[in-house]
Coordinates of C-alpha atoms and ligand atoms in Angstrom, one line a residue:
X21 CA 57.3 43.9 70.2
X22 CA 56.7 42.7 66.7
X23 CA 57.3 39.1 65.5
X24 CA 61.0 38.0 65.8
X25 CA 62.8 34.4 65.3
X26 CA 62.9 32.4 68.6
X27 CA 66.6 31.5 68.1
X28 CA 67.3 35.0 67.7
X29 CA 64.9 36.2 70.8
X30 CA 66.8 33.8 73.0
X31 CA 70.4 34.7 72.3
X32 CA 69.7 38.3 72.5
X33 CA 68.1 37.5 75.9
X34 CA 70.1 34.7 77.4
X35 CA 73.9 34.0 77.8
X36 CA 73.5 31.4 75.1
X37 CA 74.7 31.5 71.4
X38 CA 72.3 31.0 68.7
X39 CA 73.9 27.7 67.9
X40 CA 73.6 26.6 71.8
X41 CA 69.6 27.6 71.3
X42 CA 69.3 25.7 68.3
X43 CA 70.3 23.0 70.1
X44 CA 68.4 23.3 73.2
X45 CA 65.3 23.5 70.6
X46 CA 65.9 20.4 69.4
X47 CA 65.9 18.9 73.1
X48 CA 62.6 20.8 73.8
X49 CA 63.9 22.8 76.2
X50 CA 61.9 25.7 74.8
X51 CA 58.4 26.6 75.4
X52 CA 55.7 28.8 74.1
X53 CA 52.5 29.1 76.0
X54 CA 53.7 25.7 77.6
X55 CA 53.8 24.1 74.0
X56 CA 57.4 22.6 72.8
X57 CA 58.9 24.8 69.9
X58 CA 61.6 22.8 68.2
X59 CA 61.7 25.1 64.9
X60 CA 64.6 28.1 65.0
X61 CA 62.9 29.9 62.4
X62 CA 59.6 30.1 64.3
X63 CA 58.5 33.6 64.7
X64 CA 57.3 34.8 68.3
X65 CA 55.6 37.7 69.4
X66 CA 57.1 38.0 73.2
X67 CA 54.9 40.8 74.4
X68 CA 52.0 37.9 74.3
X69 CA 53.2 34.9 74.2
X70 CA 55.0 33.4 77.2
X71 CA 58.1 31.9 76.1
X72 CA 60.3 29.8 78.8
X73 CA 63.6 28.2 78.4
X74 CA 64.5 25.1 80.8
X75 CA 61.2 26.3 82.2
X76 CA 62.1 29.6 83.5
X77 CA 60.1 32.7 81.9
X78 CA 62.3 34.8 79.4
X79 CA 60.9 38.7 79.5
X80 CA 59.8 39.7 76.3
X81 CA 59.2 43.9 76.5
X82 CA 60.9 46.4 74.2
X83 CA 63.3 48.1 76.3
X84 CA 64.3 46.4 79.8
X85 CA 64.8 48.6 82.8
X86 CA 66.5 47.1 86.1
X87 CA 67.4 48.6 89.3
X88 CA 70.2 47.2 91.0
X89 CA 71.2 47.6 94.3
X90 CA 74.9 48.0 94.1
X91 CA 77.4 46.2 96.8
X92 CA 80.4 47.5 97.3
X93 CA 83.4 45.6 95.0
X94 CA 81.2 46.1 92.1
X95 CA 82.1 48.5 88.9
X96 CA 79.4 50.2 86.4
X97 CA 80.9 48.7 83.6
X98 CA 79.7 45.8 80.7
X99 CA 83.0 44.3 80.9
X100 CA 86.2 44.1 82.8
X101 CA 89.1 41.9 83.6
X102 CA 90.1 42.6 86.9
X103 CA 86.3 43.2 88.7
X104 CA 83.2 42.0 88.9
X105 CA 80.4 44.2 86.9
X106 CA 76.9 45.2 87.7
X107 CA 75.6 43.2 85.1
X108 CA 77.0 40.1 87.0
X109 CA 74.0 40.8 89.3
X110 CA 71.0 40.0 86.8
X111 CA 69.4 37.2 87.2
X112 CA 69.4 35.1 83.8
X113 CA 65.5 35.8 83.0
X114 CA 66.5 39.5 82.7
X115 CA 69.5 39.3 81.0
X116 CA 69.9 41.1 77.9
X117 CA 72.9 41.4 75.4
X118 CA 72.3 45.3 75.3
X119 CA 72.1 46.1 78.9
X120 CA 74.5 48.7 80.1
X121 CA 74.5 51.0 83.4
X122 CA 72.8 54.2 83.0
X123 CA 75.6 55.9 85.1
X124 CA 78.1 55.0 87.2
X125 CA 79.1 54.8 91.1
X126 CA 82.5 53.9 92.5
X127 CA 83.5 50.6 93.2
X128 CA 83.3 51.5 97.1
X129 CA 80.0 53.2 96.5
X130 CA 76.3 50.9 97.1
X131 CA 73.2 51.6 95.9
X132 CA 70.8 52.5 92.8
X133 CA 72.2 51.7 89.6
X134 CA 69.8 51.6 86.8
X135 CA 70.3 49.2 84.2
X136 CA 68.7 49.5 80.4
X137 CA 69.2 48.8 77.0
X138 CA 67.2 52.4 76.5
X139 CA 69.9 54.2 75.1
X140 CA 67.8 57.5 74.7
X141 CA 66.9 57.5 78.3
X142 CA 70.4 57.0 79.3
X143 CA 71.4 59.7 77.0
X144 CA 68.5 62.0 78.9
X145 CA 69.0 61.1 81.9
X146 CA 73.1 61.9 82.2
X147 CA 72.8 64.9 79.2
X148 CA 74.2 67.9 81.4
X149 CA 70.8 69.6 79.8
X150 CA 68.4 67.3 81.3
X151 CA 70.3 65.6 84.1
X152 CA 68.1 64.0 86.6
X153 CA 69.1 64.6 89.9
X154 CA 70.7 61.8 91.8
X155 CA 70.7 61.5 96.2
X156 CA 73.2 60.2 97.9
X157 CA 73.4 59.6 101.8
X158 CA 77.0 60.5 102.6
X159 CA 78.9 59.1 105.9
X160 CA 81.7 61.6 106.6
X161 CA 84.7 60.7 108.9
X162 CA 84.4 63.8 110.9
X163 CA 81.4 65.9 112.0
X164 CA 79.2 67.9 109.4
X165 CA 79.5 71.7 109.4
X166 CA 76.7 74.0 109.1
X167 CA 78.8 76.4 106.8
X168 CA 79.2 73.0 104.3
X169 CA 75.5 74.1 103.2
X170 CA 76.1 77.2 101.9
X171 CA 79.6 76.1 100.5
X172 CA 77.7 73.3 98.5
X173 CA 75.0 75.5 97.4
X174 CA 77.2 78.4 96.1
X175 CA 79.2 75.5 93.7
X176 CA 82.3 74.7 94.7
X177 CA 85.7 74.8 92.8
X178 CA 87.7 71.7 93.2
X179 CA 91.6 71.4 94.0
X180 CA 92.2 71.0 90.5
X181 CA 89.8 73.9 89.4
X182 CA 86.8 72.0 88.1
X183 CA 84.0 74.3 88.8
X184 CA 80.9 72.8 90.2
X185 CA 77.0 72.9 89.8
X186 CA 75.2 73.9 93.0
X187 CA 74.4 71.4 94.9
X188 CA 71.7 70.7 97.8
X189 CA 72.3 69.3 101.3
X190 CA 70.8 68.4 104.5
X191 CA 72.5 67.1 107.4
X192 CA 70.2 64.0 108.8
X193 CA 73.0 62.8 111.7
X194 CA 76.5 64.1 113.0
X195 CA 78.0 62.5 110.2
X196 CA 75.6 61.3 107.9
X197 CA 74.2 64.1 105.1
X198 CA 71.9 63.6 102.3
X199 CA 73.5 65.3 99.0
X200 CA 71.5 66.0 96.0
X201 CA 73.8 66.4 92.4
X202 CA 73.0 67.6 89.0
X203 CA 75.9 66.2 87.3
X204 CA 78.3 63.4 87.6
X205 CA 81.8 64.7 87.9
X206 CA 84.6 62.1 88.5
X207 CA 84.4 61.3 92.4
X208 CA 82.6 64.6 92.9
X209 CA 81.2 63.8 96.2
X210 CA 84.3 62.7 97.7
X211 CA 86.1 65.6 96.3
X212 CA 83.6 68.3 97.5
X213 CA 84.4 66.9 100.7
X214 CA 87.8 66.8 100.7
X215 CA 87.9 70.3 99.6
X216 CA 86.0 71.1 102.8
X217 CA 88.6 69.5 104.7
X218 CA 86.4 66.0 105.3
X219 CA 86.4 62.6 104.4
X220 CA 83.8 60.7 102.6
X221 CA 83.5 57.1 104.2
X222 CA 81.0 55.9 102.3
X223 CA 78.2 56.8 99.7
X224 CA 75.0 55.1 99.4
X225 CA 72.7 56.3 96.0
X226 CA 69.0 56.1 97.2
X227 CA 67.3 57.6 94.7
X228 CA 67.4 59.0 91.0
X229 CA 64.9 61.6 90.1
X230 CA 61.8 60.3 92.1
X231 CA 62.7 56.9 92.1
X232 CA 63.5 55.6 95.4
X233 CA 65.9 52.5 96.0
X234 CA 63.3 50.0 97.9
X235 CA 64.6 50.3 101.3
X236 CA 64.0 46.5 101.6
X237 CA 65.9 45.0 98.4
X238 CA 68.9 43.4 99.7
X239 CA 72.7 44.3 98.4
X240 CA 73.2 42.9 95.2
X241 CA 69.9 42.0 94.4
X242 CA 68.1 43.7 91.0
X243 CA 64.4 44.4 90.5
X244 CA 62.6 45.0 87.2
X245 CA 60.6 48.1 86.8
X246 CA 58.7 49.6 83.5
X247 CA 58.4 52.3 81.5
X248 CA 55.7 53.8 83.4
X249 CA 57.9 54.2 86.7
X250 CA 60.8 55.7 84.4
X251 CA 58.1 58.5 83.2
X252 CA 57.5 58.9 87.1
X253 CA 61.3 59.2 87.6
X254 CA 61.7 61.9 85.0
X255 CA 59.3 63.9 87.3
X256 CA 62.0 64.9 89.8
X257 CA 60.3 65.8 93.2
X258 CA 61.3 69.0 95.4
X259 CA 64.6 68.4 97.5
X260 CA 62.3 68.8 100.6
X261 CA 60.1 66.3 99.3
X262 CA 62.8 64.2 98.5
X263 CA 64.7 64.4 101.9
X264 CA 61.2 63.4 103.8
X265 CA 60.9 60.4 101.5
X266 CA 64.7 59.1 102.2
X267 CA 64.4 59.9 105.8
X268 CA 61.2 58.0 106.3
X269 CA 62.5 55.1 104.0
X270 CA 66.1 54.9 105.4
X271 CA 65.1 55.6 109.1
X272 CA 67.2 52.2 110.4
X273 CA 70.3 53.1 108.0
X274 CA 70.4 56.5 109.6
X275 CA 69.9 54.8 112.9
X276 CA 72.5 52.0 112.4
X277 CA 75.1 54.8 111.5
X278 CA 75.0 53.8 107.6
X279 CA 74.7 50.0 107.9
Ligands
URA304 N1 80.6 60.9 93.8 C1 81.5 60.0 94.1 O1 82.5 60.8 94.9 N2 81.4 59.0 94.0 C2 80.2 58.3 93.5 O2 80.4 57.0 93.4 C3 79.4 58.9 93.2 C4 79.1 60.4 93.6

């Protein structure tokens, strides 16, 4: 990142307005490499200088990538009048005004959501041409039937005539299966299993491309990842390879019946 005014940098990266930052600068709350800054016009380079606000380091990379373990009752939007949004899960030091969720999970679904400032990446991840595969552990209310594998692989037609692309599926326990989607239609997994005569009780997204949700990341926690992780994520592994990794990483989720 090239040089940027300290007041603009901090206003972009925190919840404070530029005026509030000016007041904080006057009070000595801002430091660059441990030296107090007071001039809002001071240019800084956050790639090489450590900036702190009230003692907390403020992230300086060009684009931000955060992996969130979304809990239930949060929605994937930047603002909402009724519900809490996934952006509220971001700790102050990682906040940025341009962060948005790249892709959606339903309010009652849990697991991996990527938040980023990188519009080009989000476009690439979600566009039908490049669509990056997404992996879900799906808990059904009734037993998984072997016949589902072929029906989903053939590409299902939903009740309203929506045609779905082929979906890869593997049963992991009696009622939990792994589903890999290559597109993101509205309530797609719930509607596909409804069309098969079953019902989805819970959906937990465990991977996007080859990027696995760290199984020990507590629900509601956020983890910063970097450009190199994103490049790795886009090189998606095959379904059998991902299956193996997911079963290994989420073995206790499977043993505890999706809890
Ligand atoms: N499919 C659904 O039905 N819900 C989600 O949250 C994701 C995929």
